[in-house]
Amino acid sequence: MKTLLADGPDRRYASEMEQFGRLAGQWSTLITYYSADGSPVRRLLGAWEFGYALEGRAVVDVWQWPGQDDLPSEGRAPDEECGLCVRIWDPRLQLWRFTFHGTARGDVVQMYARQIGDEIVMERAVGGDLVRWTFADITADTFRWRNERSADGGHTWHLDQDVHAHRPH
């Protein structure tokens, strides 16, 4: 599908597209979920794949646990995730529009994202809470992703999920 995937960013927004585009390729992940007291409750191995799409005007990714290498021959269990993210740069708003579709629970998440310093931050309100997802410590071969929640308007944050990603060699 030539129109679905693209070889690189649209030249008009190349620097903006590079914010997520630099993640293009395959990643192995260690995913840690945390309880309310901050202790790790579950660790999983997964995979994350990024690429340019829609004539270079979007960056898409597929988030999986387990990853393809660890997937049993009978396939993914109903509670195991294989989700699709679509990120589109909005030149009018100067930010990213982000949508995640999760297959395990039928989640659909919409957020806005922007670069803040060296991090890419996605935010939304859920009920009375604020939720933010952050890409941090991005290098050519590694990055960290955090899912945090605040019940007090952003004064304090609780880490719900932490992902350490590296490019497989």
Coordinates of C-alpha atoms in Angstrom, one line a residue, residues 53-136:
A53 CA 2.6 7.1 6.7
L54 CA 0.1 9.1 4.6
E55 CA 2.5 10.6 2.2
G56 CA 4.9 11.5 5.1
R57 CA 2.3 13.5 6.9
A58 CA 1.8 11.1 9.7
V59 CA 3.8 8.7 11.9
V60 CA 2.1 5.4 12.8
D61 CA 3.1 2.8 15.2
V62 CA 2.0 -0.6 16.4
W63 CA 2.4 -1.4 20.1
Q64 CA 2.4 -5.1 21.0
W65 CA 2.8 -7.4 24.0
P66 CA 3.9 -9.9 23.7
G67 CA 6.1 -9.0 20.6
Q68 CA 6.0 -11.2 17.5
D69 CA 9.1 -13.1 18.6
D70 CA 7.4 -14.1 21.9
L71 CA 3.9 -14.7 20.5
P72 CA 2.7 -18.3 21.1
S73 CA 1.8 -20.4 18.0
E74 CA -1.9 -20.2 19.0
G75 CA -1.7 -16.4 18.7
R76 CA -2.4 -13.5 21.0
A77 CA -4.7 -14.0 24.0
P78 CA -7.8 -11.7 24.2
D79 CA -6.2 -9.6 27.0
E80 CA -2.8 -9.2 25.2
E81 CA -2.5 -5.9 23.4
C82 CA -1.8 -5.1 19.7
G83 CA -2.7 -1.5 19.3
L84 CA -2.3 1.1 16.5
C85 CA -1.3 4.8 17.0
V86 CA -1.7 7.5 14.4
R87 CA 0.1 10.8 14.9
I88 CA -0.6 13.7 12.6
W89 CA 1.2 17.0 12.7
D90 CA -1.2 19.9 12.7
P91 CA 0.6 22.9 11.2
R92 CA -2.2 25.3 12.3
L93 CA -2.1 24.3 16.0
Q94 CA 1.7 23.6 15.9
L95 CA 1.2 20.3 17.7
W96 CA 0.4 16.6 17.1
R97 CA -3.0 15.1 17.1
F98 CA -2.7 11.5 18.4
T99 CA -5.2 8.6 18.3
F100 CA -4.5 5.1 19.8
H101 CA -6.8 2.1 19.0
G102 CA -6.2 -0.8 21.4
T103 CA -7.5 -4.2 20.4
A104 CA -7.4 -5.9 23.9
R105 CA -10.1 -3.7 25.5
G106 CA -11.4 -1.7 22.6
D107 CA -9.7 1.4 23.9
V108 CA -9.7 4.6 21.8
V109 CA -7.5 7.3 23.2
Q110 CA -7.2 10.8 21.7
M111 CA -4.5 13.2 22.9
Y112 CA -2.5 16.2 21.8
A113 CA 1.3 16.1 21.8
R114 CA 4.1 18.6 21.7
Q115 CA 7.8 18.7 22.2
I116 CA 8.9 20.2 25.6
G117 CA 12.6 20.4 25.8
D118 CA 14.0 17.0 25.0
E119 CA 10.7 15.2 25.7
I120 CA 7.6 14.6 23.7
V121 CA 4.5 15.0 25.9
M122 CA 1.0 13.8 25.2
E123 CA -1.8 14.9 27.4
R124 CA -5.5 14.5 28.1
A125 CA -8.2 14.7 30.8
V126 CA -9.9 11.5 32.0
G127 CA -12.7 12.2 34.4
G128 CA -11.2 14.4 37.1
D129 CA -7.7 13.2 36.4
L130 CA -4.9 14.4 34.1
V131 CA -3.0 11.8 32.1
R132 CA 0.2 12.3 30.3
W133 CA 2.3 10.0 28.2
T134 CA 5.9 11.1 27.7
F135 CA 8.7 9.9 25.4
A136 CA 12.0 10.7 27.1

